[in-house]
Tab-separated table of C-alpha atoms in Angstrom:
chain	number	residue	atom	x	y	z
A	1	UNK	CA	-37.122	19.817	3.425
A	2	UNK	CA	-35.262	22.043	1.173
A	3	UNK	CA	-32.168	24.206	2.145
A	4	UNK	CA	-30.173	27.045	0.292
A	5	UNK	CA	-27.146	27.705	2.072
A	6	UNK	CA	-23.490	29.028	1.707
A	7	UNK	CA	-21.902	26.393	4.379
A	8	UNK	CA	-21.275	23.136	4.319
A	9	UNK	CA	-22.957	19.952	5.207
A	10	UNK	CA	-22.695	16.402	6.921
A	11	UNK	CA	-24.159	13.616	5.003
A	12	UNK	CA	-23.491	11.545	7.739
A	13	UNK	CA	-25.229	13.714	9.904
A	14	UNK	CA	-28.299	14.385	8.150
A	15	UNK	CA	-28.945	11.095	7.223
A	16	UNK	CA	-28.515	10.188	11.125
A	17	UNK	CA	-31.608	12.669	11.195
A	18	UNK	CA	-33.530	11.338	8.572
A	19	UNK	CA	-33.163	8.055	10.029
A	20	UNK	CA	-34.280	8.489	13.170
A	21	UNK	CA	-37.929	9.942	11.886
A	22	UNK	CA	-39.258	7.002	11.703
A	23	UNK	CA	-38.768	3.024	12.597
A	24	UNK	CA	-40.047	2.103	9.014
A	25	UNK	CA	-37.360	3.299	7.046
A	26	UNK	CA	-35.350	0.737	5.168
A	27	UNK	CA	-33.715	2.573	2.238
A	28	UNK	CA	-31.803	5.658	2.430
A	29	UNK	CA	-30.544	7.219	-0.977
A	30	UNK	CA	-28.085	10.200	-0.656
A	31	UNK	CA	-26.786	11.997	-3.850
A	32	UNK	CA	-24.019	14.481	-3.468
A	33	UNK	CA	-22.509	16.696	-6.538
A	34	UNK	CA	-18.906	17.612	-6.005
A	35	UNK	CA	-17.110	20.618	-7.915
A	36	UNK	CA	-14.594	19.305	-10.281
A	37	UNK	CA	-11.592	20.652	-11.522
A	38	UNK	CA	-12.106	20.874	-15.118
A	39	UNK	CA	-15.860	21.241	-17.087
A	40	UNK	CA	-15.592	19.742	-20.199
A	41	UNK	CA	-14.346	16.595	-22.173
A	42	UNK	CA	-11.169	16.510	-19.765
A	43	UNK	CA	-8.714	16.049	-22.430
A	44	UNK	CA	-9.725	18.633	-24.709
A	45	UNK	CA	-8.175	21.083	-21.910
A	46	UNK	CA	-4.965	22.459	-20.718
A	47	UNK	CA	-3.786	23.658	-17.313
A	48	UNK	CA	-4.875	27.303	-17.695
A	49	UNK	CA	-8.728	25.834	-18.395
A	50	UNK	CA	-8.566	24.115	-14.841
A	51	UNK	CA	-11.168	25.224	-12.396
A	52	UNK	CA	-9.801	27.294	-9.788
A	53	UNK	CA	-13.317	27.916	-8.182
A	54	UNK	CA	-16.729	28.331	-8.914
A	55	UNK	CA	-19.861	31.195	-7.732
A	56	UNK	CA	-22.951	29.670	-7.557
A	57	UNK	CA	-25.749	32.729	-8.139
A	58	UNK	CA	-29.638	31.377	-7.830
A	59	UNK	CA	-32.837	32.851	-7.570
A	60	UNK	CA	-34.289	33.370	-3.825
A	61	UNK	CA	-38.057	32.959	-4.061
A	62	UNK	CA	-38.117	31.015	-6.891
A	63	UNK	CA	-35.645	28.524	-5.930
A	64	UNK	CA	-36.983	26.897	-3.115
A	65	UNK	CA	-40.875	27.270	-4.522
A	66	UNK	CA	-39.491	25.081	-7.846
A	67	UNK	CA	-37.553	22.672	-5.561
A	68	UNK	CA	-41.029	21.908	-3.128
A	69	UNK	CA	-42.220	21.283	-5.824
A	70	UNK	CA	-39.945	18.996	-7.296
A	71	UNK	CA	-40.500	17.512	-3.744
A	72	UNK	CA	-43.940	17.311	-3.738
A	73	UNK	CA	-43.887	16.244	-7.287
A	74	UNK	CA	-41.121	12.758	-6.161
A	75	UNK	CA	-43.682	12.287	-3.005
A	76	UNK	CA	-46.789	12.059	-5.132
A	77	UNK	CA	-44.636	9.418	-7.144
A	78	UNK	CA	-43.137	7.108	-4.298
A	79	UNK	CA	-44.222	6.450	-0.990
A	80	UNK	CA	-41.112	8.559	0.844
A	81	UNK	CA	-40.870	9.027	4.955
A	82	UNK	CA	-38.664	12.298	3.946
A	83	UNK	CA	-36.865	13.910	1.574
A	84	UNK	CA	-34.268	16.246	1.936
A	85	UNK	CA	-32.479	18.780	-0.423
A	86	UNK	CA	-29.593	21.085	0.197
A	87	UNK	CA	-28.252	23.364	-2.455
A	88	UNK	CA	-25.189	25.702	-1.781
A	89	UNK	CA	-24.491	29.063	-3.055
A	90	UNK	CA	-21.528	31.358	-3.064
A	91	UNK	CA	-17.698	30.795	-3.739
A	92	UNK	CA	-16.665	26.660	-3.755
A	93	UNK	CA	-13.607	25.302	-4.597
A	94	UNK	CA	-12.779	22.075	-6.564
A	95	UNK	CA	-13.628	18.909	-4.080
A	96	UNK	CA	-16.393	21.052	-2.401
A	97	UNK	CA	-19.562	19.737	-1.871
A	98	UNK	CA	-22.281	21.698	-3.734
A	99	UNK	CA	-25.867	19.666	-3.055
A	100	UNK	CA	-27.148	16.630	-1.205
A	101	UNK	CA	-30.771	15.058	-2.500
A	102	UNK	CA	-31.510	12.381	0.498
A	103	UNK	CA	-34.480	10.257	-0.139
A	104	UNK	CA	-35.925	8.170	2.839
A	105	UNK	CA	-38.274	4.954	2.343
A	106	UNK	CA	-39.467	1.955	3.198
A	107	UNK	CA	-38.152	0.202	-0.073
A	108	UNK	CA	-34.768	0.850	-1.863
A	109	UNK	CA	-36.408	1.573	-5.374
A	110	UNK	CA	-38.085	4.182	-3.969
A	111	UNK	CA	-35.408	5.729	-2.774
A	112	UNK	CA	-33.089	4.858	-5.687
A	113	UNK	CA	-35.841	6.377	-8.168
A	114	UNK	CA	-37.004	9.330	-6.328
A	115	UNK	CA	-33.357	10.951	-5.343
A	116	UNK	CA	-32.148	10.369	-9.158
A	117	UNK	CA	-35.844	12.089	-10.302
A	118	UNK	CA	-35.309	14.883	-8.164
A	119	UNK	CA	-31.581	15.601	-9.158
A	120	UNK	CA	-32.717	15.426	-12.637
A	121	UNK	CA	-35.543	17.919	-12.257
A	122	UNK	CA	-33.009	19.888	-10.401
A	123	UNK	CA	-30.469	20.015	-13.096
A	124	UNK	CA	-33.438	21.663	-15.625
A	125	UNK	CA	-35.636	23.505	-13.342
A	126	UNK	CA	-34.285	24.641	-10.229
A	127	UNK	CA	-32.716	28.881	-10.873
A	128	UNK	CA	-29.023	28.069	-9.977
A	129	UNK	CA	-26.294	29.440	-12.189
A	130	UNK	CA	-22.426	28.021	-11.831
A	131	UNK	CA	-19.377	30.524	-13.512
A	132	UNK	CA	-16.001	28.730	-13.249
A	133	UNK	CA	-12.695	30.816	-12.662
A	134	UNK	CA	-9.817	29.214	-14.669
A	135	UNK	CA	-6.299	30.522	-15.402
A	136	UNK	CA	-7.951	32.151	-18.478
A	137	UNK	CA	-10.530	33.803	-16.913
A	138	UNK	CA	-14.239	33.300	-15.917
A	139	UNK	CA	-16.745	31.862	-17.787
A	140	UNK	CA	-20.785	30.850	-17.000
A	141	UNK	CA	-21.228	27.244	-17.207
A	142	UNK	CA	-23.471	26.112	-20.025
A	143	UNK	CA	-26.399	23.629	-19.611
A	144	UNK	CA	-26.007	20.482	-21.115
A	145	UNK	CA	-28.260	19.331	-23.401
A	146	UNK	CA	-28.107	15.546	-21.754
A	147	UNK	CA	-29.457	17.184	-18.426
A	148	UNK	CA	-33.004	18.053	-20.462
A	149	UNK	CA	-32.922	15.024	-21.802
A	150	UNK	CA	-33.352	13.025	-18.229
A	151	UNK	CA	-35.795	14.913	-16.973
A	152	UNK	CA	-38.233	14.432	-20.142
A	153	UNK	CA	-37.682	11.072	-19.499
A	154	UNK	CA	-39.374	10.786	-16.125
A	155	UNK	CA	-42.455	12.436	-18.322
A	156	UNK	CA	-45.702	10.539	-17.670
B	1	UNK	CA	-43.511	45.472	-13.019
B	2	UNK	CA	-40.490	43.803	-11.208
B	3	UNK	CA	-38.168	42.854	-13.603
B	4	UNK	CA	-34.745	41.029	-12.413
B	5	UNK	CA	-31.706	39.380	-14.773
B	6	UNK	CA	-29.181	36.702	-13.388
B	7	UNK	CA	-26.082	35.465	-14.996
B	8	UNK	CA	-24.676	36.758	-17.367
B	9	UNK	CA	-27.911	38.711	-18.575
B	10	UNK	CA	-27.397	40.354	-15.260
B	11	UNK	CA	-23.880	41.384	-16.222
B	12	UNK	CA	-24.562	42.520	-19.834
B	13	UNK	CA	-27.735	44.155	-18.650
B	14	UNK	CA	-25.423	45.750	-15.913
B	15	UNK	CA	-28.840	45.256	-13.371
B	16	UNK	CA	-30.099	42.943	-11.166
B	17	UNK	CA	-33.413	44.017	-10.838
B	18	UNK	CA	-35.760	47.253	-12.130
B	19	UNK	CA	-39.480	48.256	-11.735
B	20	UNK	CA	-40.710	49.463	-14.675
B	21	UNK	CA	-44.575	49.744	-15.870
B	22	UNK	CA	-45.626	47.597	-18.551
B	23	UNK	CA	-45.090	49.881	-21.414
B	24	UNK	CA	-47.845	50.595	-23.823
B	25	UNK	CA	-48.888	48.304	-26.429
B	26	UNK	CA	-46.803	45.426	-24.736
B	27	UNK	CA	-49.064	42.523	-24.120
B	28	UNK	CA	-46.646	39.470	-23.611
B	29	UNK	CA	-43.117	38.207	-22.638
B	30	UNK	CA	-41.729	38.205	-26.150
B	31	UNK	CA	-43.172	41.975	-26.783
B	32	UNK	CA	-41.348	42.910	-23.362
B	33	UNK	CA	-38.011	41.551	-24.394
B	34	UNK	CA	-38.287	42.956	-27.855
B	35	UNK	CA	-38.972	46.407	-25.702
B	36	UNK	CA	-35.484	46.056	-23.610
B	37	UNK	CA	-33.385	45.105	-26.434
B	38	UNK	CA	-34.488	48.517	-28.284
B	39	UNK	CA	-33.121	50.064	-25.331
B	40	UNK	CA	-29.686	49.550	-27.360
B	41	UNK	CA	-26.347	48.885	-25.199
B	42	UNK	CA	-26.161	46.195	-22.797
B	43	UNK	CA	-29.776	45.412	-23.198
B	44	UNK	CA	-29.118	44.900	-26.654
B	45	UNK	CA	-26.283	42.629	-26.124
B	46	UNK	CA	-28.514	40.739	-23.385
B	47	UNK	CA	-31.533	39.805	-25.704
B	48	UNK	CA	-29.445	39.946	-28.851
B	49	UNK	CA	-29.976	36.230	-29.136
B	50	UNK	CA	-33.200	35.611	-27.328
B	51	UNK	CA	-33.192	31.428	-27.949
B	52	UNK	CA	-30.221	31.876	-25.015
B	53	UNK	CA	-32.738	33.298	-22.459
B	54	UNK	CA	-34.859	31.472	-20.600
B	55	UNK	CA	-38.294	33.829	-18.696
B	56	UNK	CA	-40.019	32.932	-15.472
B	57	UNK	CA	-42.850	34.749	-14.463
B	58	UNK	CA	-44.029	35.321	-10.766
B	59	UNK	CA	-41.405	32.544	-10.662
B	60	UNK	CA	-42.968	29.513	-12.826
B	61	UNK	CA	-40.936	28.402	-16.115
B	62	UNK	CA	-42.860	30.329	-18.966
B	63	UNK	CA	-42.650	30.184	-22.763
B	64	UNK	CA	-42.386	33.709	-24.684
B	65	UNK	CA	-45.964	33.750	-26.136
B	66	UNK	CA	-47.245	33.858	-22.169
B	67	UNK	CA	-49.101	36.892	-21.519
B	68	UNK	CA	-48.041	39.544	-18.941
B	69	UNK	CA	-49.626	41.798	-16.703
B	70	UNK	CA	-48.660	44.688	-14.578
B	71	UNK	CA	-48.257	43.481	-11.603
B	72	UNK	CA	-46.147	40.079	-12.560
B	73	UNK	CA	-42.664	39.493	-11.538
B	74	UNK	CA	-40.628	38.655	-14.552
B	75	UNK	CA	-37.063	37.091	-14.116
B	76	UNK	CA	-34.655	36.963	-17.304
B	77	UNK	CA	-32.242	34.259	-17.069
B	78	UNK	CA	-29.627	31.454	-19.129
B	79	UNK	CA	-30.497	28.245	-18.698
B	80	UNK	CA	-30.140	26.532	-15.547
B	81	UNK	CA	-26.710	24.987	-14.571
B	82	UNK	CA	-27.198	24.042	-10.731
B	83	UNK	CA	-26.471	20.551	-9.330
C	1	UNK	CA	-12.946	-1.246	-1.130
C	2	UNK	CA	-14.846	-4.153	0.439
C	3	UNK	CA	-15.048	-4.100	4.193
C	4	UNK	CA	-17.387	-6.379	6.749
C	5	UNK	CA	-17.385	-5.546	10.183
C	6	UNK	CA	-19.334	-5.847	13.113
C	7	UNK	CA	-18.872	-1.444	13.894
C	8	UNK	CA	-21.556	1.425	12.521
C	9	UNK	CA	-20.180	3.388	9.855
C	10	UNK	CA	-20.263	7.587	9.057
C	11	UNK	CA	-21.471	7.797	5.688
C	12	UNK	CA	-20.251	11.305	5.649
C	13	UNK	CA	-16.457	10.618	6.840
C	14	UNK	CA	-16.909	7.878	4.188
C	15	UNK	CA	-17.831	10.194	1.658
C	16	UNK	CA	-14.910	13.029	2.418
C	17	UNK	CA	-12.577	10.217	2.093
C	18	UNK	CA	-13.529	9.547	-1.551
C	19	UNK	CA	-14.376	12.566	-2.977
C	20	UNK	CA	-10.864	13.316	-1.721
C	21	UNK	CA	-9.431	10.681	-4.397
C	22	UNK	CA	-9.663	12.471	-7.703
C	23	UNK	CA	-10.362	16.206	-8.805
C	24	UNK	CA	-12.413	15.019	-11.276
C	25	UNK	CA	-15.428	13.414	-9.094
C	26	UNK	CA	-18.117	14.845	-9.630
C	27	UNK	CA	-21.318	12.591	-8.258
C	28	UNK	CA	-20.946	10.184	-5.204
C	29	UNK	CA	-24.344	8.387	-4.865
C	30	UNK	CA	-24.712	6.221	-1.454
C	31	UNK	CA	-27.316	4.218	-0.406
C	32	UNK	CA	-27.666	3.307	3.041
C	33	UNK	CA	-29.475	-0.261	4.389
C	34	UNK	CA	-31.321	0.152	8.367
C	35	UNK	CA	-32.968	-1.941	10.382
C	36	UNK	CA	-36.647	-1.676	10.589
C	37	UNK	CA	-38.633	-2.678	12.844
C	38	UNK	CA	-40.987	-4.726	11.219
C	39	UNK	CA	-40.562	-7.206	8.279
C	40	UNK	CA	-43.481	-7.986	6.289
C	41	UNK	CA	-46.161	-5.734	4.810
C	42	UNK	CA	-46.611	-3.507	7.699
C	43	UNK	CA	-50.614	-3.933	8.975
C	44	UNK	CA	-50.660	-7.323	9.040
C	45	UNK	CA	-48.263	-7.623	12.218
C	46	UNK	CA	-49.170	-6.665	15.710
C	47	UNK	CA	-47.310	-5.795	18.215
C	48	UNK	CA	-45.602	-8.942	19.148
C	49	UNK	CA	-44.604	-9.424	15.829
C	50	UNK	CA	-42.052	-5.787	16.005
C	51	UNK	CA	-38.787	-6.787	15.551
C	52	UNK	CA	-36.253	-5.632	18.776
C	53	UNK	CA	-33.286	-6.713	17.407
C	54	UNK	CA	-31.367	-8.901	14.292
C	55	UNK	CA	-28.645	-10.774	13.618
C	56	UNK	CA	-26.418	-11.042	10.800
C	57	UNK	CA	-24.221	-14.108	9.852
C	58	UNK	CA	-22.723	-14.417	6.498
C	59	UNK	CA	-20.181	-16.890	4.941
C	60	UNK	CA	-16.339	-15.498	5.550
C	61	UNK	CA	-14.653	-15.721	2.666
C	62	UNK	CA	-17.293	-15.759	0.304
C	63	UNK	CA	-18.562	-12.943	0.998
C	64	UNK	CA	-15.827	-10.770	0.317
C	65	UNK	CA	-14.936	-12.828	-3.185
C	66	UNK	CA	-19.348	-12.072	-4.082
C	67	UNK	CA	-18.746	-8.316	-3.404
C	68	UNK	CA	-15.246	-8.194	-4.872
C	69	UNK	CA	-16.706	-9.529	-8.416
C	70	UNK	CA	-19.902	-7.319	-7.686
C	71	UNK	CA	-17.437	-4.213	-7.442
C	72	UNK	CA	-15.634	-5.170	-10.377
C	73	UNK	CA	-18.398	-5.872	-12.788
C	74	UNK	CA	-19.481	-2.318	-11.639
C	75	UNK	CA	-16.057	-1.208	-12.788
C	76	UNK	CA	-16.369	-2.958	-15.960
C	77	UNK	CA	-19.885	-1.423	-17.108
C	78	UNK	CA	-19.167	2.196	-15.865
C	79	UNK	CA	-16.680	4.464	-15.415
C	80	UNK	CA	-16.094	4.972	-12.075
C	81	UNK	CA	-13.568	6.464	-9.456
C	82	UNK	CA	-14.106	4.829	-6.380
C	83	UNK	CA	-16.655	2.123	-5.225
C	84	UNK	CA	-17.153	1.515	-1.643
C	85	UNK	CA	-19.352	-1.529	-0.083
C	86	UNK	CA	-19.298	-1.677	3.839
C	87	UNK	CA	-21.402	-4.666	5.455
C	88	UNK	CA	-22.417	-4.878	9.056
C	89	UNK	CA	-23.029	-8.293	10.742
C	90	UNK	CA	-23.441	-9.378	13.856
C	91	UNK	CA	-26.067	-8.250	16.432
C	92	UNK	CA	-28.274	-4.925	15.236
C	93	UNK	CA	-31.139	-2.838	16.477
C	94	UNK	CA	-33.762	-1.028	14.930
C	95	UNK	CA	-32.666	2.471	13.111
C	96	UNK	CA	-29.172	0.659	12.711
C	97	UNK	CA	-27.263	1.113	9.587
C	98	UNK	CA	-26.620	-2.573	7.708
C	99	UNK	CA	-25.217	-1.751	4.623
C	100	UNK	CA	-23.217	1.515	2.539
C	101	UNK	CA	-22.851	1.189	-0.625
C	102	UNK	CA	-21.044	4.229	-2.393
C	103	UNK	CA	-20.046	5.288	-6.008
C	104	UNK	CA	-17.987	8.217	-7.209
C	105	UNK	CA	-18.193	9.183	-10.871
C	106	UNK	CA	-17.423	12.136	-13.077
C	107	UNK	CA	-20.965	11.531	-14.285
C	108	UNK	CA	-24.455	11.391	-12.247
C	109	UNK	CA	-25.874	8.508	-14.184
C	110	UNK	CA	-23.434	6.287	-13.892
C	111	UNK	CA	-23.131	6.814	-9.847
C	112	UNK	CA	-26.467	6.218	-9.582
C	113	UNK	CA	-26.429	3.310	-11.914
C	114	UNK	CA	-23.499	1.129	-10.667
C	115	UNK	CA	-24.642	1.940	-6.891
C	116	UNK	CA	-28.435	0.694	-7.690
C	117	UNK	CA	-26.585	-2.476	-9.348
C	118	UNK	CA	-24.001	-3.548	-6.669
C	119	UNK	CA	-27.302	-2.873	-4.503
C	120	UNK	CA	-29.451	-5.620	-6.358
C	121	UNK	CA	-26.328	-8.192	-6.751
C	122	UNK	CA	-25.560	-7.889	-3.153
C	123	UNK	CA	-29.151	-9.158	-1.775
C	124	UNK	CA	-29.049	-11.871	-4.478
C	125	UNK	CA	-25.228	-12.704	-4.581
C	126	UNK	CA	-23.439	-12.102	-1.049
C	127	UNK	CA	-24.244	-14.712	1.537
C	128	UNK	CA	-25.309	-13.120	4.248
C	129	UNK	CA	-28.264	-14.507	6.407
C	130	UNK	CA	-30.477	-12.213	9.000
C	131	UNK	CA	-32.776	-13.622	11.990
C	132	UNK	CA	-35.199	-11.247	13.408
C	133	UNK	CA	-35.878	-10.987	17.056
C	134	UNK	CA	-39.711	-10.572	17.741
C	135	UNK	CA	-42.116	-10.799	21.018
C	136	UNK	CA	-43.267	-13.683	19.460
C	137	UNK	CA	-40.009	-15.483	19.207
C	138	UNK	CA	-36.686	-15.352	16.348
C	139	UNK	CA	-37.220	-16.157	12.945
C	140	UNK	CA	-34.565	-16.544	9.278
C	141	UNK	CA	-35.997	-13.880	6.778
C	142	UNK	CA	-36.714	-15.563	3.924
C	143	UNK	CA	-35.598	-14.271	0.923
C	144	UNK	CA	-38.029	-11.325	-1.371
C	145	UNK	CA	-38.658	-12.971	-4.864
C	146	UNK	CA	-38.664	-9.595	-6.414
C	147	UNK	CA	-34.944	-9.105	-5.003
C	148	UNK	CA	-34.177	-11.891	-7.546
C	149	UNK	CA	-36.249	-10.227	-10.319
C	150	UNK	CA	-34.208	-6.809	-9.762
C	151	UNK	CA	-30.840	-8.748	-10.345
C	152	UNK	CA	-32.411	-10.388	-13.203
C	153	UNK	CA	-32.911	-6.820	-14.856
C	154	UNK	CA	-29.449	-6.366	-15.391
C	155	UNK	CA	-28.646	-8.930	-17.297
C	156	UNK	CA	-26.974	-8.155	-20.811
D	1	UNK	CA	-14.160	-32.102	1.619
D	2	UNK	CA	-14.859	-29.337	4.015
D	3	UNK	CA	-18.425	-29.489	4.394
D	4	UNK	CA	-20.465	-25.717	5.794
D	5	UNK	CA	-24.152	-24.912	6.856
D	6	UNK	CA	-25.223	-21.860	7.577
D	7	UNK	CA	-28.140	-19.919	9.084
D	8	UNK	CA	-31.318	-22.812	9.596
D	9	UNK	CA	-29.624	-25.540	7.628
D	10	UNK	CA	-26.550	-24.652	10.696
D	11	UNK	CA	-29.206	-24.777	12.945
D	12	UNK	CA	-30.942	-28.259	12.168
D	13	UNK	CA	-27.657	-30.041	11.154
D	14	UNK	CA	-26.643	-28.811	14.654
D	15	UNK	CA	-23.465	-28.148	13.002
D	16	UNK	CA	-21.391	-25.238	11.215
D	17	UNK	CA	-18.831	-27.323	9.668
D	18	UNK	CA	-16.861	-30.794	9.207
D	19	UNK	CA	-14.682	-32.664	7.211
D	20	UNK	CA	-15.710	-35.486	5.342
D	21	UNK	CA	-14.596	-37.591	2.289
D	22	UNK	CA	-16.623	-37.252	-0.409
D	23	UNK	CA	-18.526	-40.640	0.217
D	24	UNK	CA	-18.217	-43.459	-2.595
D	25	UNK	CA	-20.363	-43.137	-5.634
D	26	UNK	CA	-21.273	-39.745	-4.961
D	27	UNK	CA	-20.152	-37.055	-7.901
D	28	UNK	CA	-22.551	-34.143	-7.745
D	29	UNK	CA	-24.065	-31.775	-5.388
D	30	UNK	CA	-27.131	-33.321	-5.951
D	31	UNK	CA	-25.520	-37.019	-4.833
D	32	UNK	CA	-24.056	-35.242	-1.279
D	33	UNK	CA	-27.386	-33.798	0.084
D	34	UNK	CA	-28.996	-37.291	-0.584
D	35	UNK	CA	-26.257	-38.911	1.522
D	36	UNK	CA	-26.276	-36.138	4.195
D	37	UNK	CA	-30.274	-36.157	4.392
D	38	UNK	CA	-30.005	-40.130	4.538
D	39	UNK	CA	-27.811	-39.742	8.057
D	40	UNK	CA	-31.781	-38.609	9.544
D	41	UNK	CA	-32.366	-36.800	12.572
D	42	UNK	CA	-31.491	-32.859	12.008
D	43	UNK	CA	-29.876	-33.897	8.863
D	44	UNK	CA	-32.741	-34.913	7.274
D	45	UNK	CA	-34.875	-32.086	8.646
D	46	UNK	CA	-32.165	-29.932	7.046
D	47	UNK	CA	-32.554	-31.140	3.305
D	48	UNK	CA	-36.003	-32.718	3.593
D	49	UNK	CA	-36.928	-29.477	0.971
D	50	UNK	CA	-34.050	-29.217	-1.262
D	51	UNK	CA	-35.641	-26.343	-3.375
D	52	UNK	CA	-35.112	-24.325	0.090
D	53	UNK	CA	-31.582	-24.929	0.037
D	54	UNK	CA	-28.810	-22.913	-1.896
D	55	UNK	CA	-25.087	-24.217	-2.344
D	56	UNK	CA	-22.339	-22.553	-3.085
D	57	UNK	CA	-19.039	-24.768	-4.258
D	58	UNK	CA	-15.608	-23.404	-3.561
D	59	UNK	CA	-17.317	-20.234	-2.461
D	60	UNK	CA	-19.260	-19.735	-6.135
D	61	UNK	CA	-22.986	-19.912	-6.081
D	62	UNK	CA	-24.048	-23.222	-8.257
D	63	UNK	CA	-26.537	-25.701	-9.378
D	64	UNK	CA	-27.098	-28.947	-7.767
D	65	UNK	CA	-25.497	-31.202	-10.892
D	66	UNK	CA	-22.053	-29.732	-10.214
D	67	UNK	CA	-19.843	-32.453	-10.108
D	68	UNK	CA	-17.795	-32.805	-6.894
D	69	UNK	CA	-14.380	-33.786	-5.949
D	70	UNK	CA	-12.659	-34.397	-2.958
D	71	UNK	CA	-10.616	-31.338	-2.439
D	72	UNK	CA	-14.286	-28.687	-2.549
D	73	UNK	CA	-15.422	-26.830	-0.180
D	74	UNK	CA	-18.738	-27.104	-0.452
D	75	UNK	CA	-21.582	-24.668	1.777
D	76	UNK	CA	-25.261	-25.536	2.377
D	77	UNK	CA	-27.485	-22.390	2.905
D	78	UNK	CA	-30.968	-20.514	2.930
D	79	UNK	CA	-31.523	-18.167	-0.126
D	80	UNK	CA	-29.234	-14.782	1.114
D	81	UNK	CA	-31.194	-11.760	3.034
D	82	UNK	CA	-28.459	-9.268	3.085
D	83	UNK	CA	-28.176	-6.237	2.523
């Protein structure tokens, strides 16, 4: 299931829901991103570069059609009983959550390997853009060239 | 055509979205963004470096070379920073 | 923080409690243990054979000192902000939570990492023993040879 | 020497722990579970398959030639299932 939304959300509660699909489920991997307070090397900044908050813009339409299909792409891989992703938009301050990738199975590989290939295939495909406000102003996040890196990996 | 910009292509192009027609002559994505940076100004500025955008048409990843047609959706866009 | 206790957990009051340590978190992964309610591969068990409930004994003591050098080798091979590691024992039902295990990192790859590694020390290395409650009568799980082969794997 | 079984071997010794000198002559882990399976009855039901049996000496997982002394604690148990 894949969710776009400007609240919040309960780990703890959504796994409780994921858990209770089915009796088979052994392995429940839950990934959360957090916003930080700074962006790059940490040292290499001062106070005025620290993150005040951050807008998350995205692409409705073409977000959730890439993220099924990241979905669809991690349930073709693993046997899964669900899969859940949440991604946040709007304003978020340091500390805030910003998405959850839950991956139900039977077996904790599964689960360990399908929430890290989803978040990785998040990172490159999925039409999210982060600015940060700092003391100095606002700037648009760039991609890292590390995140394109893991998801060629998963490359068959 | 629907044609939309995000980020900061959005903010130099000072537009979120347009419908144009796919003007004459203009067969693919590179043509098209070659066509809105000779609109001069923000455009300009947008696709003055065109390795730094990223195109999705009717809202699948896409190369430059890709062809286009009138009725696609094209999205302009930097690369993605979600997670 | 090691902690072994008989009480269910909330993954997500767990996680607001250490993303709250440091500004500079930016990945918590968490994998989450349940009961299920059958033990081998699944088809060749019948009905008498589904599991009602489990019990968990472990070794006092040793347990905590296993997880405590599990945590710190974590430590030691990636750089991380918190580390979490709750164990249930005792009496459990289907759908139950056993085991959280939870990593906070600047860094995505090494959450996911050192939680996937405490993960395949603990089944080899903490001493914790589960009997299964069937139709049929209770039975020890025996021990998964590839649980020994995915400890293996992380040898330097 | 504190002596501790746990899950089946608990079950079959009858017991879950119990202080013993470390009998004369014996010096490895190897030396105790031959003495302990020669008392017969549950005990030898216990360790009548010693590649089924783990052992952990002062609460660190080891191989059955560690040498013992008197002042170990030393467990008898089933390969783990945790987690």
């Amino acid at each position: 299931m894949i969710r776009i939304q400007t609240d919040d959300f309960d780990v703890g509660q959504e796994l409780k829901k994921i858990s209770s699909v089915d009796n088979s489920i052994g392995a429940v991997c839950s990934f959360v991103g957090l916003v930080r307070d700074f962006s790059g090397p940490r040292d290499n900044e001062g106070e005025d570069d620290k993150i005040s908050s951050m807008t998350l813009e995205h692409y409705p339409g073409m977000t959730e059609k890439q993220l099924a299909k990241i979905e669809e792409d991690a349930r073709s891989r693993w046997e899964l009983s669900d899969v859940l992703i949440i991604h946040r938009i709007g304003r978020l301050e340091p500390k805030d959550q910003i998405v959850l990738v839950m991956t139900a199975s039977m077996h904790r590989d599964a689960a360990f390997d399908a929430a890290r290939f989803i978040m990785d295939f998040l990172k490159t495909e999925a039409p999210f853009w982060k600015k940060e406000e700092t003391g100095s102003g606002s700037k648009w996040v760039e991609a890292k060239s590390s995140d394109a890196g893991n998801s060629k990996g998963w490359e068959k | 055509m629907k044609v939309l910009y995000f980020a900061w292509l959005k903010e130099k192009t000072g537009i979120g979205e347009e419908d144009i027609s796919l003007p004459q002559g203009i067969t693919n994505v590179e043509g098209l963004m070659e066509f809105l940076k000779n609109r001069g100004g923000g455009f300009e500025k947008a696709f003055s470096d065109i390795s730094m955008v990223r195109v999705a048409v009717n809202m699948e990843h896409v190369k430059i070379l890709t062809p286009l047609k009138d009725s696609d959706e094209v999205a302009f866009f930097p690369p993605v920073t979600g997670g």
